[in-house]
CSV table of C-alpha atoms in Angstrom, one decimal:
chain,number,residue,atom,x,y,z
J,260,MET,CA,19.4,67.4,-39.1
J,261,ARG,CA,22.1,65.3,-37.7
J,262,ASN,CA,21.3,66.6,-34.3
J,263,ARG,CA,17.7,65.6,-34.6
J,264,LEU,CA,18.6,62.1,-35.7
J,265,VAL,CA,20.8,61.6,-32.6
J,266,ARG,CA,18.0,62.8,-30.4
J,267,ARG,CA,15.5,60.4,-31.9
J,268,ARG,CA,17.8,57.5,-31.5
J,269,LEU,CA,18.3,58.4,-27.9
J,270,LYS,CA,14.6,58.6,-27.3
J,271,ASP,CA,14.1,55.2,-28.9
J,272,GLN,CA,16.6,53.6,-26.6
J,273,SER,CA,15.1,55.1,-23.5
J,274,THR,CA,11.7,53.5,-24.2
J,275,ASP,CA,13.1,50.0,-24.8
J,276,ILE,CA,13.5,48.4,-21.3
J,277,ASN,CA,15.6,45.4,-21.0
J,278,ILE,CA,13.2,42.7,-19.8
J,279,THR,CA,15.4,39.6,-20.4
J,280,ALA,CA,16.1,39.1,-16.7
J,281,PHE,CA,12.4,39.5,-15.8
J,282,MET,CA,11.5,37.1,-18.5
J,283,ASN,CA,13.9,34.5,-17.2
J,284,LEU,CA,12.4,34.8,-13.8
J,285,MET,CA,8.9,34.4,-15.2
J,286,VAL,CA,9.9,31.4,-17.2
J,287,ILE,CA,11.3,29.7,-14.2
J,288,LEU,CA,8.6,30.7,-11.8
J,289,VAL,CA,5.6,29.7,-14.0
J,290,PRO,CA,6.5,26.0,-14.4
J,291,PHE,CA,7.6,25.8,-10.8
J,292,LEU,CA,4.3,27.2,-9.5
J,293,LEU,CA,2.3,25.1,-12.0
J,294,ILE,CA,3.9,21.9,-10.6
J,295,THR,CA,3.3,22.8,-7.0
J,296,ALA,CA,-0.2,24.2,-7.5
J,297,VAL,CA,-3.0,22.4,-5.8
J,298,PHE,CA,-6.1,22.2,-7.9
J,299,SER,CA,-8.1,19.8,-5.8
J,300,ARG,CA,-8.6,21.1,-2.3
J,301,ILE,CA,-8.6,18.5,0.4
J,302,THR,CA,-10.7,19.1,3.5
J,303,ILE,CA,-11.6,17.0,6.4
J,304,LEU,CA,-14.6,15.6,8.3
J,305,GLN,CA,-13.8,15.5,11.9
J,306,LEU,CA,-14.9,12.7,14.2
J,307,ASN,CA,-14.6,12.8,18.0
J,308,LEU,CA,-13.6,9.5,19.4
J,309,PRO,CA,-14.4,8.5,23.0
J,310,ALA,CA,-11.2,7.9,24.9
J,311,ALA,CA,-10.6,4.2,24.8
J,312,ALA,CA,-9.9,3.7,28.5
J,313,GLY,CA,-11.7,6.6,30.0
J,314,PRO,CA,-15.2,6.2,31.4
J,315,ASP,CA,-18.0,7.2,29.1
J,316,GLN,CA,-19.8,10.3,30.0
J,317,ALA,CA,-23.1,9.6,31.7
J,318,PRO,CA,-25.5,9.6,28.9
J,319,GLN,CA,-28.5,11.8,29.5
J,320,LYS,CA,-31.7,10.2,28.6
J,321,PRO,CA,-32.6,11.9,25.4
J,322,ASP,CA,-36.2,12.0,24.3
J,323,PHE,CA,-35.3,11.3,20.8
J,324,SER,CA,-32.2,9.8,19.3
J,325,LEU,CA,-31.9,9.8,15.6
J,326,GLU,CA,-30.6,6.8,13.9
J,327,ILE,CA,-29.8,6.5,10.2
J,328,THR,CA,-29.1,3.0,9.1
J,329,VAL,CA,-27.5,2.4,5.7
J,330,ARG,CA,-28.1,-1.0,4.3
J,331,GLY,CA,-27.4,-2.6,1.0
J,332,ASN,CA,-30.9,-2.0,-0.2
J,333,GLY,CA,-31.7,1.4,1.2
J,334,ILE,CA,-31.5,3.9,4.0
J,335,GLU,CA,-33.6,3.6,7.1
J,336,VAL,CA,-34.2,6.6,9.3
J,337,GLY,CA,-35.6,6.0,12.7
J,338,ASP,CA,-35.6,6.7,16.4
J,339,ARG,CA,-33.6,4.4,18.6
J,340,ASP,CA,-36.6,3.7,20.9
J,341,GLY,CA,-39.5,4.7,18.7
J,342,GLY,CA,-38.6,2.6,15.8
J,343,LEU,CA,-38.5,3.3,12.1
J,344,ILE,CA,-39.6,6.6,10.9
J,345,ARG,CA,-39.2,6.0,7.2
J,346,ARG,CA,-37.4,3.7,4.9
J,347,ILE,CA,-35.9,5.2,1.8
J,348,PRO,CA,-35.4,2.6,-0.9
J,349,MET,CA,-32.7,2.7,-3.5
J,350,THR,CA,-33.4,4.2,-6.8
J,351,ALA,CA,-32.0,3.1,-10.1
J,352,THR,CA,-28.9,5.4,-9.7
J,353,GLY,CA,-28.1,4.4,-6.1
J,354,TYR,CA,-29.1,5.8,-2.8
J,355,ASP,CA,-31.7,8.4,-2.7
J,356,TYR,CA,-29.8,11.2,-1.0
J,357,GLU,CA,-32.4,13.9,-2.0
J,358,GLN,CA,-35.1,12.1,-0.1
J,359,LEU,CA,-32.8,11.6,2.9
J,360,SER,CA,-32.0,15.3,3.0
J,361,LEU,CA,-35.6,16.2,2.7
J,362,LEU,CA,-36.6,13.9,5.5
J,363,LEU,CA,-33.8,15.0,7.8
J,364,ARG,CA,-34.8,18.6,7.2
J,365,GLN,CA,-38.3,17.8,8.3
J,366,ILE,CA,-37.0,16.1,11.4
J,367,LYS,CA,-34.7,19.1,12.2
J,368,ALA,CA,-37.7,21.3,11.9
J,369,ARG,CA,-39.5,19.3,14.6
J,370,PHE,CA,-36.5,19.0,16.9
J,371,PRO,CA,-34.5,22.3,16.3
J,372,ASP,CA,-32.2,21.7,19.3
J,373,LYS,CA,-31.1,18.3,18.2
J,374,GLN,CA,-27.4,18.2,17.3
J,375,ASP,CA,-26.4,14.6,17.2
J,376,ALA,CA,-27.2,11.6,15.1
J,377,THR,CA,-26.1,8.0,14.9
J,378,LEU,CA,-25.0,6.6,11.6
J,379,LEU,CA,-25.2,2.8,11.4
J,380,LEU,CA,-23.7,1.0,8.4
J,381,GLU,CA,-23.6,-2.6,7.2
J,382,ALA,CA,-20.2,-4.1,6.7
J,383,ASP,CA,-19.9,-3.8,2.9
J,384,ILE,CA,-21.1,-0.2,2.5
J,385,SER,CA,-18.5,1.7,0.6
J,386,TYR,CA,-16.6,4.6,2.2
J,387,ASP,CA,-18.0,6.9,-0.5
J,388,THR,CA,-21.6,6.2,0.6
J,389,LEU,CA,-20.6,6.8,4.2
J,390,VAL,CA,-19.2,10.2,3.3
J,391,GLN,CA,-22.2,11.1,1.2
J,392,VAL,CA,-24.7,10.2,3.9
J,393,MET,CA,-22.6,12.0,6.5
J,394,ASP,CA,-22.7,15.1,4.3
J,395,ARG,CA,-26.5,14.9,4.1
J,396,VAL,CA,-26.8,14.4,7.8
J,397,ARG,CA,-24.5,17.3,8.6
J,398,VAL,CA,-25.8,20.0,6.4
J,399,ALA,CA,-28.6,20.6,4.0
J,400,GLN,CA,-28.3,22.5,0.8
J,401,VAL,CA,-31.2,24.9,0.9
J,402,VAL,CA,-32.1,27.2,-1.9
J,403,VAL,CA,-32.7,30.6,-0.5
J,404,ALA,CA,-33.6,33.5,-2.8
J,405,GLY,CA,-31.9,31.9,-5.8
J,406,GLY,CA,-28.7,31.0,-4.0
J,407,VAL,CA,-27.7,27.8,-2.4
J,408,ARG,CA,-27.1,28.1,1.3
J,409,SER,CA,-26.1,25.3,3.6
J,410,ALA,CA,-28.1,24.8,6.7
J,411,GLU,CA,-26.8,22.9,9.7
J,412,LEU,CA,-28.7,19.8,10.6
J,413,PHE,CA,-27.0,17.2,12.8
J,414,PRO,CA,-23.3,17.9,12.9
J,415,LYS,CA,-22.4,15.6,15.8
J,416,ILE,CA,-22.4,12.2,14.1
J,417,ALA,CA,-21.5,8.9,15.8
J,418,ILE,CA,-20.8,5.9,13.5
J,419,GLY,CA,-21.6,2.3,14.3
J,420,ASP,CA,-22.5,-1.1,13.1
J,421,ALA,CA,-25.9,-1.7,11.7
J,422,PRO,CA,-27.8,-4.3,13.6
J,423,ALA,CA,-28.4,-7.4,11.6
J,424,GLY,CA,-31.8,-6.3,11.0
J,425,VAL,CA,-34.7,-7.9,9.3
J,426,LYS,CA,-34.4,-7.6,5.6
J,427,VAL,CA,-37.3,-5.5,4.6
J,428,ALA,CA,-38.9,-6.6,1.4
J,429,SER,CA,-39.2,-3.9,-1.1
J,430,GLN,CA,-42.5,-2.0,-0.6
W,660,MET,CA,20.5,48.8,-47.9
W,661,ASP,CA,18.9,50.9,-45.2
W,662,ARG,CA,15.5,49.4,-45.6
W,663,LYS,CA,16.8,45.8,-45.5
W,664,HIS,CA,18.7,46.6,-42.3
W,665,ARG,CA,15.6,48.0,-40.7
W,666,ARG,CA,13.5,45.0,-41.6
W,667,SER,CA,16.0,42.5,-40.1
W,668,LYS,CA,16.0,44.5,-36.9
W,669,ALA,CA,12.2,44.4,-36.7
W,670,ALA,CA,12.2,40.6,-37.2
W,671,LEU,CA,14.7,40.2,-34.4
W,672,GLY,CA,12.7,42.0,-31.8
W,673,ILE,CA,9.7,39.7,-31.0
W,674,ASN,CA,6.8,41.4,-29.4
W,675,LEU,CA,6.8,40.0,-25.9
W,676,VAL,CA,4.3,42.3,-24.4
W,677,SER,CA,1.3,39.9,-24.5
W,678,MET,CA,3.4,37.0,-23.3
W,679,MET,CA,4.6,39.1,-20.5
W,680,ASP,CA,1.0,40.0,-19.6
W,681,ILE,CA,0.0,36.4,-19.5
W,682,PHE,CA,3.0,35.4,-17.4
W,683,THR,CA,2.5,38.1,-14.9
W,684,ILE,CA,-1.2,37.2,-14.4
W,685,LEU,CA,-0.4,33.5,-14.3
W,686,VAL,CA,2.4,34.0,-11.7
W,687,PHE,CA,0.2,36.0,-9.4
W,688,PHE,CA,-2.7,33.6,-9.8
W,689,LEU,CA,-0.5,30.6,-9.0
W,690,LEU,CA,1.2,32.4,-6.1
W,691,VAL,CA,-2.2,33.2,-4.5
W,692,ASN,CA,-3.5,29.7,-5.2
W,693,SER,CA,-0.5,27.9,-3.7
W,694,SER,CA,-0.3,30.1,-0.6
W,695,ASP,CA,-2.3,27.7,1.6
W,696,GLY,CA,0.1,24.9,0.8
W,697,GLU,CA,-0.5,21.2,0.8
W,698,LEU,CA,-0.6,19.5,4.2
W,699,LEU,CA,-1.8,16.1,3.2
W,700,PRO,CA,0.1,14.0,0.7
W,701,SER,CA,-1.7,12.6,-2.2
W,702,HIS,CA,-1.5,9.2,-3.8
W,703,LYS,CA,-2.5,8.1,-7.2
W,704,SER,CA,-4.2,4.9,-6.1
W,705,VAL,CA,-6.3,6.6,-3.5
W,706,ARG,CA,-9.4,8.4,-4.8
W,707,LEU,CA,-11.0,10.3,-2.0
W,708,PRO,CA,-14.7,10.8,-1.8
W,709,GLU,CA,-16.2,14.2,-2.4
W,710,SER,CA,-17.8,16.2,0.3
W,711,VAL,CA,-19.1,19.7,1.0
W,712,SER,CA,-17.0,20.0,4.1
W,713,GLU,CA,-15.0,23.1,4.5
W,714,GLN,CA,-12.8,22.3,7.4
W,715,GLN,CA,-9.2,22.7,6.7
W,716,PRO,CA,-6.8,19.8,7.3
W,717,ARG,CA,-4.2,20.0,10.0
W,718,GLN,CA,-0.8,18.4,10.3
W,719,THR,CA,-1.5,15.0,11.7
W,720,VAL,CA,-0.5,11.4,11.3
W,721,VAL,CA,-1.9,10.2,8.0
W,722,ILE,CA,-3.3,6.7,7.5
W,723,MET,CA,-3.8,6.0,3.8
W,724,ILE,CA,-6.1,3.2,2.7
W,725,SER,CA,-5.7,2.3,-0.9
W,726,PRO,CA,-7.6,-0.6,-2.5
W,727,ASP,CA,-4.6,-2.8,-1.8
W,728,ASN,CA,-2.6,-1.5,1.1
W,729,VAL,CA,-2.8,0.4,4.4
W,730,MET,CA,-0.1,3.0,4.7
W,731,LEU,CA,1.0,5.0,7.7
W,732,ASP,CA,2.8,8.2,6.8
W,733,GLY,CA,3.6,6.8,3.4
W,734,GLN,CA,5.0,3.5,4.5
W,735,VAL,CA,3.1,0.3,3.8
W,736,VAL,CA,2.0,-1.3,7.1
W,737,THR,CA,-0.2,-4.1,6.1
W,738,SER,CA,-2.3,-5.2,3.1
W,739,VAL,CA,-6.0,-4.8,2.8
W,740,ASP,CA,-6.6,-8.5,2.1
W,741,ARG,CA,-4.8,-9.4,5.3
W,742,LEU,CA,-6.8,-6.9,7.3
W,743,LEU,CA,-10.1,-8.0,5.9
W,744,HIS,CA,-9.6,-11.7,6.4
W,745,ARG,CA,-8.3,-11.3,9.9
W,746,ASP,CA,-10.6,-12.1,12.8
W,747,GLY,CA,-10.8,-9.5,15.5
W,748,SER,CA,-11.6,-5.9,15.4
W,749,THR,CA,-8.2,-4.3,15.2
W,750,SER,CA,-4.9,-4.8,13.3
W,751,PRO,CA,-1.9,-5.5,15.5
W,752,LEU,CA,0.6,-4.4,12.9
W,753,LEU,CA,-1.1,-1.0,12.3
W,754,ARG,CA,-1.6,-0.6,16.1
W,755,ALA,CA,2.1,-1.2,16.7
W,756,ALA,CA,3.1,1.3,14.1
W,757,LEU,CA,0.6,3.9,15.5
W,758,VAL,CA,1.9,3.4,19.0
W,759,ARG,CA,5.5,3.9,17.8
W,760,THR,CA,4.5,7.1,16.1
W,761,LEU,CA,2.7,8.3,19.3
W,762,ASN,CA,5.6,7.5,21.5
W,763,ALA,CA,8.0,9.2,19.2
W,764,ALA,CA,5.8,12.3,19.3
W,765,ARG,CA,5.6,12.2,23.1
W,766,ALA,CA,9.4,11.8,23.4
W,767,GLY,CA,10.0,14.8,21.1
W,768,GLN,CA,7.5,17.0,22.9
W,769,HIS,CA,8.5,20.0,25.0
W,770,GLY,CA,6.4,21.9,27.4
W,771,ALA,CA,3.7,21.0,29.8
W,772,THR,CA,0.8,20.7,27.4
W,773,PRO,CA,0.0,17.1,26.6
W,774,VAL,CA,0.1,16.1,23.0
W,775,ARG,CA,-3.3,15.8,21.6
W,776,MET,CA,-2.8,13.1,19.1
W,777,GLU,CA,-4.8,13.3,15.9
W,778,ALA,CA,-4.9,11.0,12.9
W,779,THR,CA,-6.3,11.6,9.5
W,780,ILE,CA,-7.7,8.7,7.4
W,781,MET,CA,-7.4,9.1,3.7
W,782,GLY,CA,-9.5,6.2,2.3
W,783,ASP,CA,-10.3,5.2,-1.2
W,784,ARG,CA,-13.9,5.7,-2.0
W,785,GLU,CA,-14.5,2.0,-2.7
W,786,ILE,CA,-13.2,0.6,0.5
W,787,PRO,CA,-15.9,-1.2,2.6
W,788,TYR,CA,-17.1,0.1,5.9
W,789,GLN,CA,-15.8,-3.1,7.5
W,790,LEU,CA,-12.3,-2.2,6.7
W,791,LEU,CA,-12.7,1.4,7.8
W,792,LYS,CA,-14.2,0.3,11.0
W,793,LYS,CA,-11.2,-1.9,11.7
W,794,VAL,CA,-8.8,0.9,11.0
W,795,MET,CA,-10.8,3.3,13.2
W,796,ALA,CA,-11.0,0.9,16.0
W,797,THR,CA,-7.2,0.4,15.8
W,798,VAL,CA,-6.6,4.1,15.9
W,799,THR,CA,-8.8,4.5,19.0
W,800,ARG,CA,-7.1,1.6,20.7
W,801,ALA,CA,-3.7,3.0,20.0
W,802,GLY,CA,-4.6,6.0,22.1
W,803,TYR,CA,-5.5,8.7,19.5
W,804,GLN,CA,-8.2,11.1,20.6
W,805,ARG,CA,-9.2,12.7,17.4
W,806,LEU,CA,-9.8,11.2,14.0
W,807,SER,CA,-10.6,12.9,10.8
W,808,LEU,CA,-11.6,11.7,7.4
W,809,ALA,CA,-10.0,13.4,4.5
W,810,VAL,CA,-12.2,14.2,1.6
W,811,LEU,CA,-12.0,16.2,-1.6
W,812,GLN,CA,-13.9,19.5,-1.5
W,813,LYS,CA,-16.8,19.4,-3.9
W,814,PRO,CA,-16.9,22.3,-6.3
W,815,GLN,CA,-19.7,24.6,-5.2
W,816,GLU,CA,-22.6,24.6,-7.6
W,817,GLY,CA,-24.8,27.6,-8.3
W,818,GLY,CA,-24.5,30.7,-6.1
């Protein structure tokens, strides 16, 4: 009887691991990692600048050069030589990025090899608008077989000033 | 006597198994999450625009444009008001600071490969294009060849 009791106590002790040190480690590690954790991932949009002093590369005469002009009252998509393709007026909630994306996709379908586009902005357009328009010009979110896939449109974007154009009256 | 003793012993030993489980999972999750590290500093007054871009940031010179100030690597260089109301397309103050950084990098460089200088602009989403243009023109004039715009990665919707 006494022998059995001793054996049981021994067995009890062997199952009980001392986890105090491990707990201490966890308690320190969890707040530390929580503080250093990055929950908002920062990514970049890269622009290639022409060298300030260097000579410009001889521009080949392209048959079509896409220009997207962002104005205070809407977005104009056009060809540099051919003129305006379409003007996308603002909606009640701001710029109509959906229409822009749709139009750019149609243009990409007509010119599949075209990689570059020029983005022209008026002076008081916000940085957020610039980035949103750049996003729509770079890639298109296409729904393929239930999933959203991004299709490349015109990833080489040049940024410039919008010409002081005629203020187009709302259509 | 015996029973009382046993009860007090049970009350002492808190059941830590579930807590341990949570901690272990949390620690591994956080370890995996924080492995890529933070290359770009963040600032409370600068709210970056969101974008679908997936390009990773690199270690570069960081120009931060908050609604009030323009900072280079965390140090205030000039104020936005001053930059906006100045005539001319560049900012001499910012340009001087950028050139100093560039020269310091060139002086500290070893090896034959030339330093390809890059700058990253972290701009608040409300700043006007006019201001951004001035900063970008300044960066170009200071001799930097590559410029990036920092954005927040938009959470992917749907599939």
